[in-house]
mmCIF file of C-alpha atoms and ligand atoms in Angstrom:
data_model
loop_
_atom_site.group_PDB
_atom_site.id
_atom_site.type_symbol
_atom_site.label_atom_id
_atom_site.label_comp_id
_atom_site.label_asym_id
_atom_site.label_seq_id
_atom_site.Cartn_x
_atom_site.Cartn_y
_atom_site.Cartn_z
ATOM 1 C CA UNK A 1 -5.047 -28.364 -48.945
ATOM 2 C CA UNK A 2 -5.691 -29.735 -45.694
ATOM 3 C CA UNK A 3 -3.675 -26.614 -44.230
ATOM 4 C CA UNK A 4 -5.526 -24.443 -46.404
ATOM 5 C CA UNK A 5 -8.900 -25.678 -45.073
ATOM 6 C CA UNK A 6 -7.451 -24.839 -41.663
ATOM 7 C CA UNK A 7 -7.171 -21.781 -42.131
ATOM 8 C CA UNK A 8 -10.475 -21.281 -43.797
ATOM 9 C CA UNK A 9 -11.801 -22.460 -41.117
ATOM 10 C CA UNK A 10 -10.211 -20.497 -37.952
ATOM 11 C CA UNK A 11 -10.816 -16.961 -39.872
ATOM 12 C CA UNK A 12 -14.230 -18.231 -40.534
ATOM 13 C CA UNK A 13 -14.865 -18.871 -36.899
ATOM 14 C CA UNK A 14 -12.519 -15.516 -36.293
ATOM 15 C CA UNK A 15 -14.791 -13.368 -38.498
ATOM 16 C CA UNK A 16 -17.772 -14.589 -36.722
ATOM 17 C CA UNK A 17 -16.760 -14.067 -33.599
ATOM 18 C CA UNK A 18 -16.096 -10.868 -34.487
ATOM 19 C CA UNK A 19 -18.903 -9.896 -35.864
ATOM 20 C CA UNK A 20 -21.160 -11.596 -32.602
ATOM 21 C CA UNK A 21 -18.882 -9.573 -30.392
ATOM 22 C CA UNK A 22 -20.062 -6.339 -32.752
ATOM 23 C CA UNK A 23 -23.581 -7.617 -33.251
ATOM 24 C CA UNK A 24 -24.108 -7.797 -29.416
ATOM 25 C CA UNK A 25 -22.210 -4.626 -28.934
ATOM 26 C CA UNK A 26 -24.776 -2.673 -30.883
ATOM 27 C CA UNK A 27 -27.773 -3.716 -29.341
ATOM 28 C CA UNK A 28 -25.937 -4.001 -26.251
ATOM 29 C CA UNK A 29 -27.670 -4.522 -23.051
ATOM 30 C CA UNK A 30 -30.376 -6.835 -24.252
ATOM 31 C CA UNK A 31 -30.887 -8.686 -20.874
ATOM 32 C CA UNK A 32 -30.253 -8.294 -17.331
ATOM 33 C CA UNK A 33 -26.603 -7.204 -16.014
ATOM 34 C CA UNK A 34 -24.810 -8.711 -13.359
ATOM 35 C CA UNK A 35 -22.682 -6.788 -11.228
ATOM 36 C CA UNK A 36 -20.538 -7.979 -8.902
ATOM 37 C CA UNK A 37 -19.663 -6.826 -5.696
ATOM 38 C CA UNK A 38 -16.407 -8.345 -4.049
ATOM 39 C CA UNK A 39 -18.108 -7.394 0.177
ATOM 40 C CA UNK A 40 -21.204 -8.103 1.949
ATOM 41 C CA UNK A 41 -24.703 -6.739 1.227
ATOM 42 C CA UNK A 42 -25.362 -3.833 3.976
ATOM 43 C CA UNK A 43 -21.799 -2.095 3.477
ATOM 44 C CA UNK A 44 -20.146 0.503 2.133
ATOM 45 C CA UNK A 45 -19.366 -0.842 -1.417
ATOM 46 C CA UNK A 46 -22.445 -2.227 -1.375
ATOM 47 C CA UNK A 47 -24.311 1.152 -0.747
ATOM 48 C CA UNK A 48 -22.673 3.073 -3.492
ATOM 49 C CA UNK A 49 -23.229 0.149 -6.010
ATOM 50 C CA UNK A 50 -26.668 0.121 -5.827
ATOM 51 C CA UNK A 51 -27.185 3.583 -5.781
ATOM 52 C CA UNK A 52 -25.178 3.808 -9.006
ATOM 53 C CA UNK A 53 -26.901 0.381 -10.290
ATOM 54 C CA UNK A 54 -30.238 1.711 -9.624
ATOM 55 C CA UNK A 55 -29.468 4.887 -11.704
ATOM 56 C CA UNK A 56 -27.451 2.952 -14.831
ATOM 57 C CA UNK A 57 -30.039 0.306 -15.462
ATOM 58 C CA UNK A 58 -32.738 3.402 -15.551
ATOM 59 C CA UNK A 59 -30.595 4.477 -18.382
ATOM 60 C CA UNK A 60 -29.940 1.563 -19.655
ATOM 61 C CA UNK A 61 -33.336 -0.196 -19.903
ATOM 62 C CA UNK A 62 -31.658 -3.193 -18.249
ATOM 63 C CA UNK A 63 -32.230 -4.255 -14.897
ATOM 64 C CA UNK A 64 -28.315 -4.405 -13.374
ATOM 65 C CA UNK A 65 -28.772 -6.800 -10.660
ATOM 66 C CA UNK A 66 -26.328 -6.883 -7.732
ATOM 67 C CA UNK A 67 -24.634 -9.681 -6.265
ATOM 68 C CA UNK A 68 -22.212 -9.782 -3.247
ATOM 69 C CA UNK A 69 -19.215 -12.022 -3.467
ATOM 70 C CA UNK A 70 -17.812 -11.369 -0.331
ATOM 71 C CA UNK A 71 -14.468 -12.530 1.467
ATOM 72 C CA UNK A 72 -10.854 -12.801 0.629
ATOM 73 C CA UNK A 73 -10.525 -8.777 0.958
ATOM 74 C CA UNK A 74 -12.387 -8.706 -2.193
ATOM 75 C CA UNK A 75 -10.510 -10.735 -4.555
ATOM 76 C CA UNK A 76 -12.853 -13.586 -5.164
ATOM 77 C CA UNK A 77 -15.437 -11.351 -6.662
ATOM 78 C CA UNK A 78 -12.633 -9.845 -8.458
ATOM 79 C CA UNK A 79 -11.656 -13.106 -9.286
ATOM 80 C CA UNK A 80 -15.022 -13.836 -10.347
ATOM 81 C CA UNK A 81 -15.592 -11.115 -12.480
ATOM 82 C CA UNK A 82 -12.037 -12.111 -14.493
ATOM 83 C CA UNK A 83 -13.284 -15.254 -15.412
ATOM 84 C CA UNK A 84 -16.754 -14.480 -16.613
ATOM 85 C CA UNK A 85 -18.053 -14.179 -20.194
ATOM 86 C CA UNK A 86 -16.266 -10.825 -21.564
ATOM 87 C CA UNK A 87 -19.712 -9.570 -22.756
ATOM 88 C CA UNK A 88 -21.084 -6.776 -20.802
ATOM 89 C CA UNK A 89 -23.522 -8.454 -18.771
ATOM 90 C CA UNK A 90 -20.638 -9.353 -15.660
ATOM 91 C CA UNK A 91 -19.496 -6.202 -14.471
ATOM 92 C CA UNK A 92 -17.689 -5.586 -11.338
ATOM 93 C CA UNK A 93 -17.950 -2.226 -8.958
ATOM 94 C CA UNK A 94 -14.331 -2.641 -6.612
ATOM 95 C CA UNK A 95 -12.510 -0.273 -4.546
ATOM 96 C CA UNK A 96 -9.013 0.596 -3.760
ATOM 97 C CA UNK A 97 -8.412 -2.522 -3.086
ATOM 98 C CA UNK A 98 -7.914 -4.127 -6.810
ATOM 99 C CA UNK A 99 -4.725 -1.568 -6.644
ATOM 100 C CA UNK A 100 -3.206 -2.924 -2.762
ATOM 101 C CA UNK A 101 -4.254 -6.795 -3.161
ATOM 102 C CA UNK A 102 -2.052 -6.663 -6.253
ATOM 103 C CA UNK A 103 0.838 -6.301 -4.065
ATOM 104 C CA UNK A 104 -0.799 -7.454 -0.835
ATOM 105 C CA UNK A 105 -1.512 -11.119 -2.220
ATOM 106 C CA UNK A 106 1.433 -13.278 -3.275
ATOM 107 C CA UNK A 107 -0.808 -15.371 -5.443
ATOM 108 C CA UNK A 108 -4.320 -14.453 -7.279
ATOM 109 C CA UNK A 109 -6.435 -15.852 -9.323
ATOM 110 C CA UNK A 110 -6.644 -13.013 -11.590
ATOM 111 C CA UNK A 111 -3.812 -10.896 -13.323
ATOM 112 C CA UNK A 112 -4.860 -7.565 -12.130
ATOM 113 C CA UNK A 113 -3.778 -5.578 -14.851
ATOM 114 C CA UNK A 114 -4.439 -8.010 -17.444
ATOM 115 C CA UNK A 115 -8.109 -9.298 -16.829
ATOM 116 C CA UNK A 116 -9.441 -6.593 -16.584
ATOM 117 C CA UNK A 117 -11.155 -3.848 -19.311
ATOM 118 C CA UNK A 118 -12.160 -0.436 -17.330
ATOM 119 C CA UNK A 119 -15.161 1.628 -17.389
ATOM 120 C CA UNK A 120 -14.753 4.239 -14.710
ATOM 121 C CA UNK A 121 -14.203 5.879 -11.512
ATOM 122 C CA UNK A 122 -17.413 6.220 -9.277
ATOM 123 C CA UNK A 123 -16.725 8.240 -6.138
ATOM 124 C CA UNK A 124 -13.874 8.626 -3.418
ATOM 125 C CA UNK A 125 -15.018 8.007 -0.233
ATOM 126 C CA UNK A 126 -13.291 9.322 2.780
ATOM 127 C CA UNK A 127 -12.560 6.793 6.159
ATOM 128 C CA UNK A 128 -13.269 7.098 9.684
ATOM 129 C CA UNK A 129 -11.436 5.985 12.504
ATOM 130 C CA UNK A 130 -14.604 4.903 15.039
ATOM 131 C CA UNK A 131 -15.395 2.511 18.067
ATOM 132 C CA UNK A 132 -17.896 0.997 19.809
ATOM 133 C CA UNK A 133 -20.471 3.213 21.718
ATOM 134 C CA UNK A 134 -18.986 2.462 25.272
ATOM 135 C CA UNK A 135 -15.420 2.666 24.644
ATOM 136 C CA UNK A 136 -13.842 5.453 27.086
ATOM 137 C CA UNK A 137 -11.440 7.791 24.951
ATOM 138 C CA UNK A 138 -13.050 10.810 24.035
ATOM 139 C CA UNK A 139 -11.042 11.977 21.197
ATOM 140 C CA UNK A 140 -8.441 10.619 18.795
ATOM 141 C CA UNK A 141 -5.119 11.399 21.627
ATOM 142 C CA UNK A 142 -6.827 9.804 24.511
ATOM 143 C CA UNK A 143 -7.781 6.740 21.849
ATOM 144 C CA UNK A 144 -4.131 6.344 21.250
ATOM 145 C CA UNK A 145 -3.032 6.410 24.413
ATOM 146 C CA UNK A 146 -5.760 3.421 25.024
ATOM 147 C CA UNK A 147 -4.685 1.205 22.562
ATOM 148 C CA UNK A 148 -1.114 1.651 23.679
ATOM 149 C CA UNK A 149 -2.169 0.700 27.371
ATOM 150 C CA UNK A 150 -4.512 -2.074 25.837
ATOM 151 C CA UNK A 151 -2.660 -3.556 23.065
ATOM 152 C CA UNK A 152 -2.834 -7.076 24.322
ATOM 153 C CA UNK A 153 -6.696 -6.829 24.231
ATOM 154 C CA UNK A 154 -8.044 -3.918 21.725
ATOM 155 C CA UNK A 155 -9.185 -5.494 18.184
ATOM 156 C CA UNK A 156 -10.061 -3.757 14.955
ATOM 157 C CA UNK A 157 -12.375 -5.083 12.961
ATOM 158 C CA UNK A 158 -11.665 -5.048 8.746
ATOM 159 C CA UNK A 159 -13.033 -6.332 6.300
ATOM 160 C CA UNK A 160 -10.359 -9.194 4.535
ATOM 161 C CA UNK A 161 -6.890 -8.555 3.726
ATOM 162 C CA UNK A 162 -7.312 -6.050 1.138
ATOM 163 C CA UNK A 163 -10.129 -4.143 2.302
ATOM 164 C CA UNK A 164 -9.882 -0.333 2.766
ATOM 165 C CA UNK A 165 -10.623 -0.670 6.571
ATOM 166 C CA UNK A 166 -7.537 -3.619 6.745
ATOM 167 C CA UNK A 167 -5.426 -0.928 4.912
ATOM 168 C CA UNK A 168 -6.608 2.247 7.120
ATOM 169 C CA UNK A 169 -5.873 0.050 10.142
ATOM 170 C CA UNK A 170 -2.646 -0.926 8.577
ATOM 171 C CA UNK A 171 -1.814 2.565 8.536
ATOM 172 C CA UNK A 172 -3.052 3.415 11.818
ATOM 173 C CA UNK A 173 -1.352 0.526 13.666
ATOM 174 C CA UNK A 174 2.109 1.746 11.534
ATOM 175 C CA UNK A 175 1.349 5.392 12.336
ATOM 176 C CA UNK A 176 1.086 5.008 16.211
ATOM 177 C CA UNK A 177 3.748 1.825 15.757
ATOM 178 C CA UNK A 178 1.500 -0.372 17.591
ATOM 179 C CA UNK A 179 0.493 -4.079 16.430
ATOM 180 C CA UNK A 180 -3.756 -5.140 17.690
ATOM 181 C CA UNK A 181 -5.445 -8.421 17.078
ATOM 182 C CA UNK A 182 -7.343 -7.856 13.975
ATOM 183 C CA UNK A 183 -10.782 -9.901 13.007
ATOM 184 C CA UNK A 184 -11.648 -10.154 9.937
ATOM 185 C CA UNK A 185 -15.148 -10.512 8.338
ATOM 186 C CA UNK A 186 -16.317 -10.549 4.557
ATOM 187 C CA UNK A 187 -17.535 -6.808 4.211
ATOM 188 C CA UNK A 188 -17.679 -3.598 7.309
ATOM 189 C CA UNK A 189 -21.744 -4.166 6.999
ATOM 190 C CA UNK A 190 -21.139 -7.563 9.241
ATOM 191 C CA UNK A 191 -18.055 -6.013 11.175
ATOM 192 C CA UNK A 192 -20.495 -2.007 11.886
ATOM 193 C CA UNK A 193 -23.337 -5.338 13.248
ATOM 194 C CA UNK A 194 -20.621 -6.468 15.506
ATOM 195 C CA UNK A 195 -19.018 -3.086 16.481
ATOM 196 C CA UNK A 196 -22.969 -1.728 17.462
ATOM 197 C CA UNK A 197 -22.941 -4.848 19.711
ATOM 198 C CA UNK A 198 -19.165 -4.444 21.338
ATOM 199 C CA UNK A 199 -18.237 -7.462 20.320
ATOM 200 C CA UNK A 200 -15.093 -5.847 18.640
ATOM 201 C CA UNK A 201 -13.447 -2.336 19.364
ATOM 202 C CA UNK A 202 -12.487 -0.448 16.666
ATOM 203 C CA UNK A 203 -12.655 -0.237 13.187
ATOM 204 C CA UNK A 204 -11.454 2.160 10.217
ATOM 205 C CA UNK A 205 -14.592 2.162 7.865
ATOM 206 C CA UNK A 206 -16.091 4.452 4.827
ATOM 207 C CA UNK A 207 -17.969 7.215 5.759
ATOM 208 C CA UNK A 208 -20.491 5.653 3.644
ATOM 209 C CA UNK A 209 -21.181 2.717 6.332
ATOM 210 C CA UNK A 210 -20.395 5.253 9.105
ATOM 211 C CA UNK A 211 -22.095 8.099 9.028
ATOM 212 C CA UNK A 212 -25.803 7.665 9.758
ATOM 213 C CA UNK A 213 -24.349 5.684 12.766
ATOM 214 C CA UNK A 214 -21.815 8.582 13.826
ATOM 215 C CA UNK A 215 -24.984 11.283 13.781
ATOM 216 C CA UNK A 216 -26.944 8.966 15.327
ATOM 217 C CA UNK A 217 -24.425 8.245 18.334
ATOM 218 C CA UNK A 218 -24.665 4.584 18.128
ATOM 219 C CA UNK A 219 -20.644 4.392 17.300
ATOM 220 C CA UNK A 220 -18.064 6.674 18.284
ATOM 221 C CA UNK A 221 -15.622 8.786 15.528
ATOM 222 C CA UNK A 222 -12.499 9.801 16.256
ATOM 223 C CA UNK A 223 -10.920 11.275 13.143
ATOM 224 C CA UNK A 224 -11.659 11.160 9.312
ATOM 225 C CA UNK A 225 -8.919 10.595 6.856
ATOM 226 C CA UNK A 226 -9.794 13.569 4.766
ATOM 227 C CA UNK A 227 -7.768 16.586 3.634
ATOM 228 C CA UNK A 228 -10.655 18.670 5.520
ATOM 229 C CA UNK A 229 -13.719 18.337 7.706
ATOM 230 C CA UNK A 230 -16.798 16.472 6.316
ATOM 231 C CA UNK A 231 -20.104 18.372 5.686
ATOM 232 C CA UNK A 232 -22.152 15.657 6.923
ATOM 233 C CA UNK A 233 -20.014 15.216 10.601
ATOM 234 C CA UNK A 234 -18.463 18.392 11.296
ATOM 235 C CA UNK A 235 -17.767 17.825 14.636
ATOM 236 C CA UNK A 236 -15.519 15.163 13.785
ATOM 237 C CA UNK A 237 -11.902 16.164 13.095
ATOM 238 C CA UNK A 238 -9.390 15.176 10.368
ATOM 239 C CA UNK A 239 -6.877 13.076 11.735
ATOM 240 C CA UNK A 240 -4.238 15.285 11.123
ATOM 241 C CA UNK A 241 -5.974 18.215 13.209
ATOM 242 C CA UNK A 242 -6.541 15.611 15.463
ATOM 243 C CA UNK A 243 -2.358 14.581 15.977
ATOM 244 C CA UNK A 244 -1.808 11.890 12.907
ATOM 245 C CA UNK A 245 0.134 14.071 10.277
ATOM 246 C CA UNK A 246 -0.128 12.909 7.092
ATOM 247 C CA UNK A 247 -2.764 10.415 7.784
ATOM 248 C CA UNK A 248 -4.964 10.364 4.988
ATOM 249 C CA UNK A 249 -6.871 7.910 2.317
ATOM 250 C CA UNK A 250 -9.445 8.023 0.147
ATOM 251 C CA UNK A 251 -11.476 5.083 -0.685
ATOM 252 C CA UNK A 252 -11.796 5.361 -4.911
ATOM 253 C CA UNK A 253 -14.454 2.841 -6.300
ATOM 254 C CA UNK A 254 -14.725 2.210 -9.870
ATOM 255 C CA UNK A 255 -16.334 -0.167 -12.513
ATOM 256 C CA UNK A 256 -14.818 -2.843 -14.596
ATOM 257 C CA UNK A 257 -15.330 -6.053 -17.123
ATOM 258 C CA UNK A 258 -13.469 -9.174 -18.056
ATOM 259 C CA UNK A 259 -10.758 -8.482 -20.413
ATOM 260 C CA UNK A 260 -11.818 -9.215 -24.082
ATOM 261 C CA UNK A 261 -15.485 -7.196 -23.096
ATOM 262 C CA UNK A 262 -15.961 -4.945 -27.019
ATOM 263 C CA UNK A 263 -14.660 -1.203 -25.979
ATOM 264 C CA UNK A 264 -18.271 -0.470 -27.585
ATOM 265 C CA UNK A 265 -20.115 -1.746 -24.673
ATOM 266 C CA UNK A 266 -17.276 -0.885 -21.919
ATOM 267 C CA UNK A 267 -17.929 2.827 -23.678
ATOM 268 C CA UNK A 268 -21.839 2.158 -23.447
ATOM 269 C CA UNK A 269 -20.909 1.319 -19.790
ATOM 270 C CA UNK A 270 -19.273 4.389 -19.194
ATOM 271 C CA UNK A 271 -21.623 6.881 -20.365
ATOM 272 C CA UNK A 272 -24.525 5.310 -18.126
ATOM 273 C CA UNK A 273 -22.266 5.678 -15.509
ATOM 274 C CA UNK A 274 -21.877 9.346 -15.879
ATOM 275 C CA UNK A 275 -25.456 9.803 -16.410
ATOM 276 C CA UNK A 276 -25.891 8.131 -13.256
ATOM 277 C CA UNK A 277 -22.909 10.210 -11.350
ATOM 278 C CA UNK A 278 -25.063 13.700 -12.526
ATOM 279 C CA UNK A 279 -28.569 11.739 -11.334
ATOM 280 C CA UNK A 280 -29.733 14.342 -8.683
ATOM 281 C CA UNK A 281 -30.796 11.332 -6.596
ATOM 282 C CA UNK A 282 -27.234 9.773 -6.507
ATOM 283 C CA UNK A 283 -25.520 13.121 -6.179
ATOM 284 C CA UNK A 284 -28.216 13.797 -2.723
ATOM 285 C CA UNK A 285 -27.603 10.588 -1.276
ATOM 286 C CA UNK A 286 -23.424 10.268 -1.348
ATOM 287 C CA UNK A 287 -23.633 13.493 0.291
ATOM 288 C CA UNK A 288 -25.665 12.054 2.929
ATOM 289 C CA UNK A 289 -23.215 9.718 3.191
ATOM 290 C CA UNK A 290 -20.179 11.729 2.674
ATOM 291 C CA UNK A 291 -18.796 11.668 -0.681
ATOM 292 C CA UNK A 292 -19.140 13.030 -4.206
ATOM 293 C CA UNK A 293 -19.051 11.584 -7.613
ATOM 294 C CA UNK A 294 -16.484 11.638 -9.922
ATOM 295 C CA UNK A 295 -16.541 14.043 -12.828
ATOM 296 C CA UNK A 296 -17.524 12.675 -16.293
ATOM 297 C CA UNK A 297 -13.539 13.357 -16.835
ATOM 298 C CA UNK A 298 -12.729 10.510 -14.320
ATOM 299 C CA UNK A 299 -15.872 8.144 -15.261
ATOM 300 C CA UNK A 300 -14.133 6.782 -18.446
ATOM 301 C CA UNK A 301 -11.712 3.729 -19.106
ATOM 302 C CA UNK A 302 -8.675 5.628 -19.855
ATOM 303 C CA UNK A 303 -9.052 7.563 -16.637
ATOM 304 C CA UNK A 304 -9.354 4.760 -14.789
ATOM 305 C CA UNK A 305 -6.539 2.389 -16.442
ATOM 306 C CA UNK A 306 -4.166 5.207 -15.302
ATOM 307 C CA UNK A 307 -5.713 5.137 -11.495
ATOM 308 C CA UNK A 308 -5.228 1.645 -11.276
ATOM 309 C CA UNK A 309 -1.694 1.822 -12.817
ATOM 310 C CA UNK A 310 -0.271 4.518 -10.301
ATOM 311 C CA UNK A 311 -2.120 3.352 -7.333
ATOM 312 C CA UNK A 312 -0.425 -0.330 -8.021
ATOM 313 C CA UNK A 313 2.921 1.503 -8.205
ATOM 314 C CA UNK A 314 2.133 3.724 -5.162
ATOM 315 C CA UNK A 315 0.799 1.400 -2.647
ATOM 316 C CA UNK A 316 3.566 -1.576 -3.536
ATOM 317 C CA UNK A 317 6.525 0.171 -1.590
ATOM 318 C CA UNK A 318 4.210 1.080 1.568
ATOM 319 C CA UNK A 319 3.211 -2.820 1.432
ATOM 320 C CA UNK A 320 6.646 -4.402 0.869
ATOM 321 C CA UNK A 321 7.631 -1.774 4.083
ATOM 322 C CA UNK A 322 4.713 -3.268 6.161
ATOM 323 C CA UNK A 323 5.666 -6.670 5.157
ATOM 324 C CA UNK A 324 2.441 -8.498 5.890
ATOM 325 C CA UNK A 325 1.381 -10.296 3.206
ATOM 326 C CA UNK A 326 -1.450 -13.272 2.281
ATOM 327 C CA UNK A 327 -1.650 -16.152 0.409
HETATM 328 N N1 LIG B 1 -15.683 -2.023 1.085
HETATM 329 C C1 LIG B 1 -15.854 -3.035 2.097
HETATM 330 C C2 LIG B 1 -17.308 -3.349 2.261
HETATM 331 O O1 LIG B 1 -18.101 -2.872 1.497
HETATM 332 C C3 LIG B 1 -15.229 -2.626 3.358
HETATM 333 C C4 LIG B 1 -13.770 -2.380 3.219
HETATM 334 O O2 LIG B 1 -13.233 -2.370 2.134
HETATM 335 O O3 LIG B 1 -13.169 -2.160 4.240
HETATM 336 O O4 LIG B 1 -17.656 -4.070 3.141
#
């Protein structure tokens, strides 16, 4: 009886969770969302996010309110994100990096494939390979050839272990097989502060945070790590034209939830943001800054679950070869 009564009672509870989790789904979003944002306010992430934000909540008729949990290359607001309330209202915009911290991390918080529902690419955003105003090379040879001759003394600024600019530089520092002093900060918007002031060399950063500071002179580009020249800086040359074969990246952002979030409001999720990715506004101001957003193809879970499941398997072999890893 007692067993019986047991029973009753967890598919009671069951049932009612259930039908909360499809109650809320269905009037889903009632209240403000949070989205998290694992880098500093002023920064690339945090440019496209609240573009995108701005544009979803308009949508949605809920305010989605942003909030930058910087440091750790972006896994504590990734870890953050994991451990909220699987509801809808904690949502977390991430790059690139919740694929390479899976491998680049010996320990997380979070299982990265397992915490994690998906809602949708946003946008790929191409990198730069820039330096402070004053530095003397002229172009990306003669930069080379400087760091080489400098090693003891250059630094590159990135943005955690994890970051896109930590893995560019990885890549650059493997490609010309030359190790710098790296300095770290929680997001690129701190590190582009520093890097206007000289107070560190070089940095590999979205053309998101980069470009208004490239046309207006007050950093110097090298290269870009796109397949072609950029509309927006067309003086600037790929890296590949410019000597590095092969180097390229592209920055992918996308949108997720805690695991256990109802597919009915990760769905909801995903249809705002493809609203958003068509918004004229949105679509004007990433090509100001660069990039374009993904098709309404790309802006939905299942496209995304299979980004983040070959970009783990990519990236792992090119970070077990580099060998640096974090705890
Ligand atoms: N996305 C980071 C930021 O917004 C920079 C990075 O990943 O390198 O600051």
């Amino acid at each position: 009886m007692k067993i019986f009564n047991t029973v009753l009672a967890v598919t009671t509870i069951a049932s009612a969770c259930l039908f909360s989790a499809t109650a809320g789904a269905q009037t889903y979003p009632d209240r403000t969302i949070t989205m998290v944002i694992p880098f500093s306010a002023g920064g690339p992430t945090d440019t496209v996010a609240r573009l995108v934000a701005e544009s979803m909540s308009k949508d949605l008729g809920q305010q989605i309110v942003v909030e930058n949990v910087g440091g750790a290359g972006g896994t504590l607001g990734a870890g953050r994100v994991a451990q909220a309330h699987p509801d809808g209202y904690s949502i977390l915009l991430h790059h690139i990096g919740m694929a390479t911290s899976a491998s680049l991390y010996r320990k997380l918080a979070y299982d990265t494939l397992n915490d994690f529902e998906y809602v949708g690419l946003v946008t790929d955003v191409p990198m730069t390979i820039v330096a402070r105003k004053d530095l003397e090379p002229t172009d990306l040879k003669g930069l080379v050839d400087y760091i080489k001759a400098n090693k003891d003394t250059v630094t590159v600024a990135n943005a955690g272990i994890g970051a896109a600019s930590h893995l560019c530089g990885m890549m650059l520092m493997s490609a010309i097989d030359t190790q710098l002093t790296t300095v770290p900060y929680k997001g690129t918007g701190p590190a582009m502060t520093d890097l206007l002031g000289g107070q560190v060399d070089i940095m590999c950063d979205q053309t998101t945070n980069t470009t208004k500071q490239i046309q207006a002179g007050t950093i110097k580009a090298y290269a870009t790590t796109s397949p072609e020249r950029l509309k927006v800086l067309p003086e600037v040359p790929t890296a590949a034209e410019a000597g590095l074969d092969g180097f390229q990246v592209g920055i992918w952002h996308a949108i997720y939830a805690p695991k256990g979030t109802p597919a009915a409001v990760t769905e909801r999720l995903s249809k705002s943001l493809q609203v958003a990715l068509k918004d004229p506004n949105v679509v004007a101001r990433f090509a100001e800054l660069g990039t374009v957003p993904s098709p309404d193809s790309d802006a939905t879970p299942a496209a995304l679950k299979a980004k983040l499941e070959s970009e783990i398997v990519r990236w792992k072999p090119v970070i077990e070869a580099a060998g640096q890893y974090a705890d």
